[in-house]
Amino acid sequence: MERKRAFIIHGWTGRDDQDWFPWALKELESRGYSASTPAMPNPDYPVMSEWLAEMTNSLGKLRQTDILIGHSMGCQTIIRYLDQQNEKVDKVILVAGWEILSKEALPLPEDHKIVQSWYETPINYEKVKHLANVFVALFSDNDPWVPLEQNKLAYREKLGAKIIVEHNKGHFMKEVGGVTKIPVLLKYI
């Protein structure tokens, strides 16, 4: 029997070996998953088409037992990847995901240019919401880059996501929130 798979997709400027990813990989492996964090191309200047191509390359054919976990732009990547698929996965967990970012997240003109295609390319949420048994969206009440109320509402209404709000976790990064573990994540894997 094939092992269940779990994939953690890092975000903009993210790396596969930082923040809470090593901890989560270890926890997933200890629960019997084959777990990996694909290194998305050019993370400082993410290009949607390149990230979606890497998803296809890294994940291969989706399985009904797969868990997809995203962080920040990794959440956008997962949702957009599912929009291109027809296979259903078990769970999608979105950590600090966003449909809209705060102005503090985009201080430079080049930042606006980077997110432009992510903002402007539509998502068929009606399709996507049926491609996972469960969507969970995890937010922090003090994330400087992800406006809480707007994004909670978007994920609840568009994906039917279970919403969890953690206290004082910033953007769920070591540098912005001091986060190297997310214990609540274990409830949903």
PDB file of C-alpha atoms in Angstrom:
ATOM      1  CA  MET A   1       0.000   0.000   0.000  1.00  0.00           C
ATOM      2  CA  GLU A   2       1.294   3.432  -0.914  1.00  0.00           C
ATOM      3  CA  ARG A   3       2.035   5.871   1.873  1.00  0.00           C
ATOM      4  CA  LYS A   4      -0.139   8.928   2.114  1.00  0.00           C
ATOM      5  CA  ARG A   5       1.563  12.060   0.842  1.00  0.00           C
ATOM      6  CA  ALA A   6       1.798  15.553   2.276  1.00  0.00           C
ATOM      7  CA  PHE A   7       3.266  18.580   0.550  1.00  0.00           C
ATOM      8  CA  ILE A   8       4.147  21.894   2.174  1.00  0.00           C
ATOM      9  CA  ILE A   9       4.333  24.800  -0.269  1.00  0.00           C
ATOM     10  CA  HIS A  10       6.352  27.753   1.002  1.00  0.00           C
ATOM     11  CA  GLY A  11       5.569  31.366   0.222  1.00  0.00           C
ATOM     12  CA  TRP A  12       7.156  34.422  -1.320  1.00  0.00           C
ATOM     13  CA  THR A  13      10.807  34.703  -0.153  1.00  0.00           C
ATOM     14  CA  GLY A  14      10.288  31.354   1.558  1.00  0.00           C
ATOM     15  CA  ARG A  15      12.676  28.445   1.631  1.00  0.00           C
ATOM     16  CA  ASP A  16      11.902  24.788   2.100  1.00  0.00           C
ATOM     17  CA  ASP A  17      14.119  24.499   5.200  1.00  0.00           C
ATOM     18  CA  GLN A  18      12.985  27.466   7.310  1.00  0.00           C
ATOM     19  CA  ASP A  19      10.356  28.546   9.828  1.00  0.00           C
ATOM     20  CA  TRP A  20       7.971  25.715  10.832  1.00  0.00           C
ATOM     21  CA  PHE A  21       8.509  23.556   7.740  1.00  0.00           C
ATOM     22  CA  PRO A  22      11.207  21.216   9.177  1.00  0.00           C
ATOM     23  CA  TRP A  23       9.069  20.664  12.286  1.00  0.00           C
ATOM     24  CA  ALA A  24       5.948  19.950  10.195  1.00  0.00           C
ATOM     25  CA  LEU A  25       7.829  17.538   7.925  1.00  0.00           C
ATOM     26  CA  LYS A  26       9.056  15.598  10.956  1.00  0.00           C
ATOM     27  CA  GLU A  27       5.533  15.492  12.439  1.00  0.00           C
ATOM     28  CA  LEU A  28       4.008  14.333   9.155  1.00  0.00           C
ATOM     29  CA  GLU A  29       6.661  11.634   8.693  1.00  0.00           C
ATOM     30  CA  SER A  30       6.062  10.401  12.253  1.00  0.00           C
ATOM     31  CA  ARG A  31       2.389   9.972  11.337  1.00  0.00           C
ATOM     32  CA  GLY A  32       3.238   7.811   8.352  1.00  0.00           C
ATOM     33  CA  TYR A  33       3.162  10.395   5.572  1.00  0.00           C
ATOM     34  CA  SER A  34       5.672  10.728   2.804  1.00  0.00           C
ATOM     35  CA  ALA A  35       6.211  14.459   3.288  1.00  0.00           C
ATOM     36  CA  SER A  36       8.104  17.025   1.268  1.00  0.00           C
ATOM     37  CA  THR A  37       8.503  20.740   0.770  1.00  0.00           C
ATOM     38  CA  PRO A  38       9.182  21.419  -2.901  1.00  0.00           C
ATOM     39  CA  ALA A  39      11.588  24.307  -3.446  1.00  0.00           C
ATOM     40  CA  MET A  40       9.572  26.728  -5.522  1.00  0.00           C
ATOM     41  CA  PRO A  41      11.557  28.519  -8.236  1.00  0.00           C
ATOM     42  CA  ASN A  42      12.855  32.035  -7.739  1.00  0.00           C
ATOM     43  CA  PRO A  43      11.080  32.630  -4.398  1.00  0.00           C
ATOM     44  CA  ASP A  44      12.162  36.269  -4.150  1.00  0.00           C
ATOM     45  CA  TYR A  45      10.422  37.060  -7.467  1.00  0.00           C
ATOM     46  CA  PRO A  46       7.717  34.387  -7.764  1.00  0.00           C
ATOM     47  CA  VAL A  47       6.144  33.936 -11.173  1.00  0.00           C
ATOM     48  CA  MET A  48       2.790  32.186 -11.035  1.00  0.00           C
ATOM     49  CA  SER A  49       3.302  30.047 -14.143  1.00  0.00           C
ATOM     50  CA  GLU A  50       6.684  28.837 -12.856  1.00  0.00           C
ATOM     51  CA  TRP A  51       5.296  27.965  -9.438  1.00  0.00           C
ATOM     52  CA  LEU A  52       2.347  26.093 -10.944  1.00  0.00           C
ATOM     53  CA  ALA A  53       4.719  24.183 -13.227  1.00  0.00           C
ATOM     54  CA  GLU A  54       6.796  23.208 -10.186  1.00  0.00           C
ATOM     55  CA  MET A  55       3.633  21.986  -8.445  1.00  0.00           C
ATOM     56  CA  THR A  56       2.883  19.733 -11.415  1.00  0.00           C
ATOM     57  CA  ASN A  57       6.473  18.504 -11.471  1.00  0.00           C
ATOM     58  CA  SER A  58       6.672  17.868  -7.704  1.00  0.00           C
ATOM     59  CA  LEU A  59       3.228  16.426  -7.035  1.00  0.00           C
ATOM     60  CA  GLY A  60       2.638  14.329 -10.124  1.00  0.00           C
ATOM     61  CA  LYS A  61      -0.856  12.835 -10.153  1.00  0.00           C
ATOM     62  CA  LEU A  62      -2.924  13.926  -7.179  1.00  0.00           C
ATOM     63  CA  ARG A  63      -4.276  11.258  -4.852  1.00  0.00           C
ATOM     64  CA  GLN A  64      -7.429  11.273  -2.746  1.00  0.00           C
ATOM     65  CA  THR A  65      -5.297  10.846   0.384  1.00  0.00           C
ATOM     66  CA  ASP A  66      -2.971  13.806  -0.292  1.00  0.00           C
ATOM     67  CA  ILE A  67      -2.675  16.711   2.119  1.00  0.00           C
ATOM     68  CA  LEU A  68      -1.599  20.065   0.694  1.00  0.00           C
ATOM     69  CA  ILE A  69      -0.329  22.639   3.185  1.00  0.00           C
ATOM     70  CA  GLY A  70       0.491  26.144   2.033  1.00  0.00           C
ATOM     71  CA  HIS A  71       2.057  29.180   3.622  1.00  0.00           C
ATOM     72  CA  SER A  72       1.185  32.672   2.360  1.00  0.00           C
ATOM     73  CA  MET A  73       1.758  32.706  -1.411  1.00  0.00           C
ATOM     74  CA  GLY A  74       1.995  28.919  -1.162  1.00  0.00           C
ATOM     75  CA  CYS A  75      -1.739  28.990  -0.348  1.00  0.00           C
ATOM     76  CA  GLN A  76      -2.419  30.967  -3.509  1.00  0.00           C
ATOM     77  CA  THR A  77      -0.307  28.444  -5.400  1.00  0.00           C
ATOM     78  CA  ILE A  78      -2.253  25.468  -4.034  1.00  0.00           C
ATOM     79  CA  ILE A  79      -5.636  27.029  -4.790  1.00  0.00           C
ATOM     80  CA  ARG A  80      -4.577  27.960  -8.321  1.00  0.00           C
ATOM     81  CA  TYR A  81      -3.045  24.516  -8.853  1.00  0.00           C
ATOM     82  CA  LEU A  82      -6.293  22.828  -7.798  1.00  0.00           C
ATOM     83  CA  ASP A  83      -8.143  25.101 -10.215  1.00  0.00           C
ATOM     84  CA  GLN A  84      -6.164  23.386 -13.003  1.00  0.00           C
ATOM     85  CA  GLN A  85      -6.900  19.868 -11.725  1.00  0.00           C
ATOM     86  CA  ASN A  86      -9.822  17.484 -11.672  1.00  0.00           C
ATOM     87  CA  GLU A  87      -8.560  15.144  -8.952  1.00  0.00           C
ATOM     88  CA  LYS A  88      -9.722  15.545  -5.372  1.00  0.00           C
ATOM     89  CA  VAL A  89      -7.348  15.592  -2.395  1.00  0.00           C
ATOM     90  CA  ASP A  90      -8.092  14.856   1.233  1.00  0.00           C
ATOM     91  CA  LYS A  91      -7.148  18.105   2.951  1.00  0.00           C
ATOM     92  CA  VAL A  92      -5.912  21.580   2.141  1.00  0.00           C
ATOM     93  CA  ILE A  93      -4.490  23.591   5.019  1.00  0.00           C
ATOM     94  CA  LEU A  94      -3.863  27.273   4.310  1.00  0.00           C
ATOM     95  CA  VAL A  95      -1.517  29.022   6.764  1.00  0.00           C
ATOM     96  CA  ALA A  96      -1.478  32.831   6.525  1.00  0.00           C
ATOM     97  CA  GLY A  97      -3.175  32.563   3.161  1.00  0.00           C
ATOM     98  CA  TRP A  98      -4.517  35.589   1.409  1.00  0.00           C
ATOM     99  CA  GLU A  99      -6.734  36.836  -1.295  1.00  0.00           C
ATOM    100  CA  ILE A 100      -5.650  40.380  -0.535  1.00  0.00           C
ATOM    101  CA  LEU A 101      -2.503  41.700   1.144  1.00  0.00           C
ATOM    102  CA  SER A 102      -2.053  44.785   3.306  1.00  0.00           C
ATOM    103  CA  LYS A 103      -0.194  47.791   1.952  1.00  0.00           C
ATOM    104  CA  GLU A 104       2.578  46.976   4.469  1.00  0.00           C
ATOM    105  CA  ALA A 105       3.176  43.722   2.576  1.00  0.00           C
ATOM    106  CA  LEU A 106       3.854  45.647  -0.627  1.00  0.00           C
ATOM    107  CA  PRO A 107       6.171  48.548   0.268  1.00  0.00           C
ATOM    108  CA  LEU A 108       8.002  48.682  -3.071  1.00  0.00           C
ATOM    109  CA  PRO A 109       6.733  49.215  -6.634  1.00  0.00           C
ATOM    110  CA  GLU A 110       8.370  45.911  -7.633  1.00  0.00           C
ATOM    111  CA  ASP A 111       6.264  44.138  -4.972  1.00  0.00           C
ATOM    112  CA  HIS A 112       3.098  45.352  -6.685  1.00  0.00           C
ATOM    113  CA  LYS A 113       4.434  44.065  -9.983  1.00  0.00           C
ATOM    114  CA  ILE A 114       5.144  40.640  -8.456  1.00  0.00           C
ATOM    115  CA  VAL A 115       1.633  40.192  -7.054  1.00  0.00           C
ATOM    116  CA  GLN A 116      -0.188  41.720 -10.019  1.00  0.00           C
ATOM    117  CA  SER A 117      -0.754  38.436 -11.866  1.00  0.00           C
ATOM    118  CA  TRP A 118      -1.666  36.697  -8.602  1.00  0.00           C
ATOM    119  CA  TYR A 119      -4.327  39.356  -7.992  1.00  0.00           C
ATOM    120  CA  GLU A 120      -5.613  39.619 -11.553  1.00  0.00           C
ATOM    121  CA  THR A 121      -5.816  35.974 -12.626  1.00  0.00           C
ATOM    122  CA  PRO A 122      -9.274  34.715 -11.647  1.00  0.00           C
ATOM    123  CA  ILE A 123      -9.864  31.551  -9.622  1.00  0.00           C
ATOM    124  CA  ASN A 124     -12.865  29.281 -10.107  1.00  0.00           C
ATOM    125  CA  TYR A 125     -13.618  28.853  -6.409  1.00  0.00           C
ATOM    126  CA  GLU A 126     -16.828  26.994  -7.211  1.00  0.00           C
ATOM    127  CA  LYS A 127     -14.675  24.271  -8.775  1.00  0.00           C
ATOM    128  CA  VAL A 128     -11.828  24.409  -6.253  1.00  0.00           C
ATOM    129  CA  LYS A 129     -14.019  24.057  -3.160  1.00  0.00           C
ATOM    130  CA  HIS A 130     -15.075  20.593  -4.357  1.00  0.00           C
ATOM    131  CA  LEU A 131     -11.502  19.363  -4.863  1.00  0.00           C
ATOM    132  CA  ALA A 132     -10.711  18.740  -1.180  1.00  0.00           C
ATOM    133  CA  ASN A 133     -12.668  16.974   1.524  1.00  0.00           C
ATOM    134  CA  VAL A 134     -11.630  19.662   3.989  1.00  0.00           C
ATOM    135  CA  PHE A 135     -10.235  23.177   3.744  1.00  0.00           C
ATOM    136  CA  VAL A 136      -8.719  24.704   6.881  1.00  0.00           C
ATOM    137  CA  ALA A 137      -7.517  28.321   6.964  1.00  0.00           C
ATOM    138  CA  LEU A 138      -5.199  29.313   9.781  1.00  0.00           C
ATOM    139  CA  PHE A 139      -4.655  33.001  10.509  1.00  0.00           C
ATOM    140  CA  SER A 140      -2.942  35.107  13.167  1.00  0.00           C
ATOM    141  CA  ASP A 141      -4.648  38.025  14.862  1.00  0.00           C
ATOM    142  CA  ASN A 142      -1.546  40.192  14.370  1.00  0.00           C
ATOM    143  CA  ASP A 143      -0.349  39.303  10.874  1.00  0.00           C
ATOM    144  CA  PRO A 144       1.056  42.558   9.456  1.00  0.00           C
ATOM    145  CA  TRP A 145       0.577  41.448   5.846  1.00  0.00           C
ATOM    146  CA  VAL A 146      -2.677  39.461   5.764  1.00  0.00           C
ATOM    147  CA  PRO A 147      -5.779  41.487   6.708  1.00  0.00           C
ATOM    148  CA  LEU A 148      -7.615  39.087   9.009  1.00  0.00           C
ATOM    149  CA  GLU A 149     -11.293  39.882   8.507  1.00  0.00           C
ATOM    150  CA  GLN A 150     -11.187  40.184   4.707  1.00  0.00           C
ATOM    151  CA  ASN A 151      -9.254  36.958   4.223  1.00  0.00           C
ATOM    152  CA  LYS A 152     -11.238  34.987   6.810  1.00  0.00           C
ATOM    153  CA  LEU A 153     -14.429  35.968   5.030  1.00  0.00           C
ATOM    154  CA  ALA A 154     -13.015  35.143   1.590  1.00  0.00           C
ATOM    155  CA  TYR A 155     -11.854  31.642   2.561  1.00  0.00           C
ATOM    156  CA  ARG A 156     -14.994  30.874   4.545  1.00  0.00           C
ATOM    157  CA  GLU A 157     -17.363  32.010   1.788  1.00  0.00           C
ATOM    158  CA  LYS A 158     -15.420  30.876  -1.279  1.00  0.00           C
ATOM    159  CA  LEU A 159     -13.945  27.589  -0.036  1.00  0.00           C
ATOM    160  CA  GLY A 160     -16.149  26.693   2.916  1.00  0.00           C
ATOM    161  CA  ALA A 161     -12.948  26.637   4.975  1.00  0.00           C
ATOM    162  CA  LYS A 162     -12.851  25.990   8.688  1.00  0.00           C
ATOM    163  CA  ILE A 163     -11.292  29.161  10.105  1.00  0.00           C
ATOM    164  CA  ILE A 164      -8.802  29.108  12.961  1.00  0.00           C
ATOM    165  CA  VAL A 165      -7.299  32.279  14.403  1.00  0.00           C
ATOM    166  CA  GLU A 166      -4.171  31.970  16.515  1.00  0.00           C
ATOM    167  CA  HIS A 167      -3.065  34.726  18.877  1.00  0.00           C
ATOM    168  CA  ASN A 168       0.121  36.707  18.264  1.00  0.00           C
ATOM    169  CA  LYS A 169       1.719  34.477  15.598  1.00  0.00           C
ATOM    170  CA  GLY A 170       2.489  37.245  13.084  1.00  0.00           C
ATOM    171  CA  HIS A 171       2.877  35.800   9.599  1.00  0.00           C
ATOM    172  CA  PHE A 172       3.710  32.333  10.986  1.00  0.00           C
ATOM    173  CA  MET A 173       7.403  32.878  10.323  1.00  0.00           C
ATOM    174  CA  LYS A 174      10.389  32.772  12.641  1.00  0.00           C
ATOM    175  CA  GLU A 175      11.222  36.402  11.780  1.00  0.00           C
ATOM    176  CA  VAL A 176       7.627  37.690  11.837  1.00  0.00           C
ATOM    177  CA  GLY A 177       5.920  35.966  14.737  1.00  0.00           C
ATOM    178  CA  GLY A 178       8.683  33.808  16.214  1.00  0.00           C
ATOM    179  CA  VAL A 179       7.015  30.684  14.818  1.00  0.00           C
ATOM    180  CA  THR A 180       8.996  27.463  14.405  1.00  0.00           C
ATOM    181  CA  LYS A 181       6.103  25.115  15.294  1.00  0.00           C
ATOM    182  CA  ILE A 182       2.338  25.252  14.761  1.00  0.00           C
ATOM    183  CA  PRO A 183       0.874  22.692  17.195  1.00  0.00           C
ATOM    184  CA  VAL A 184      -2.734  23.415  16.147  1.00  0.00           C
ATOM    185  CA  LEU A 185      -1.813  22.182  12.664  1.00  0.00           C
ATOM    186  CA  LEU A 186      -1.528  18.648  14.041  1.00  0.00           C
ATOM    187  CA  LYS A 187      -5.274  18.538  14.748  1.00  0.00           C
ATOM    188  CA  TYR A 188      -5.983  18.713  11.037  1.00  0.00           C
ATOM    189  CA  ILE A 189      -3.481  16.263   9.543  1.00  0.00           C
TER     190      ILE A 189
END
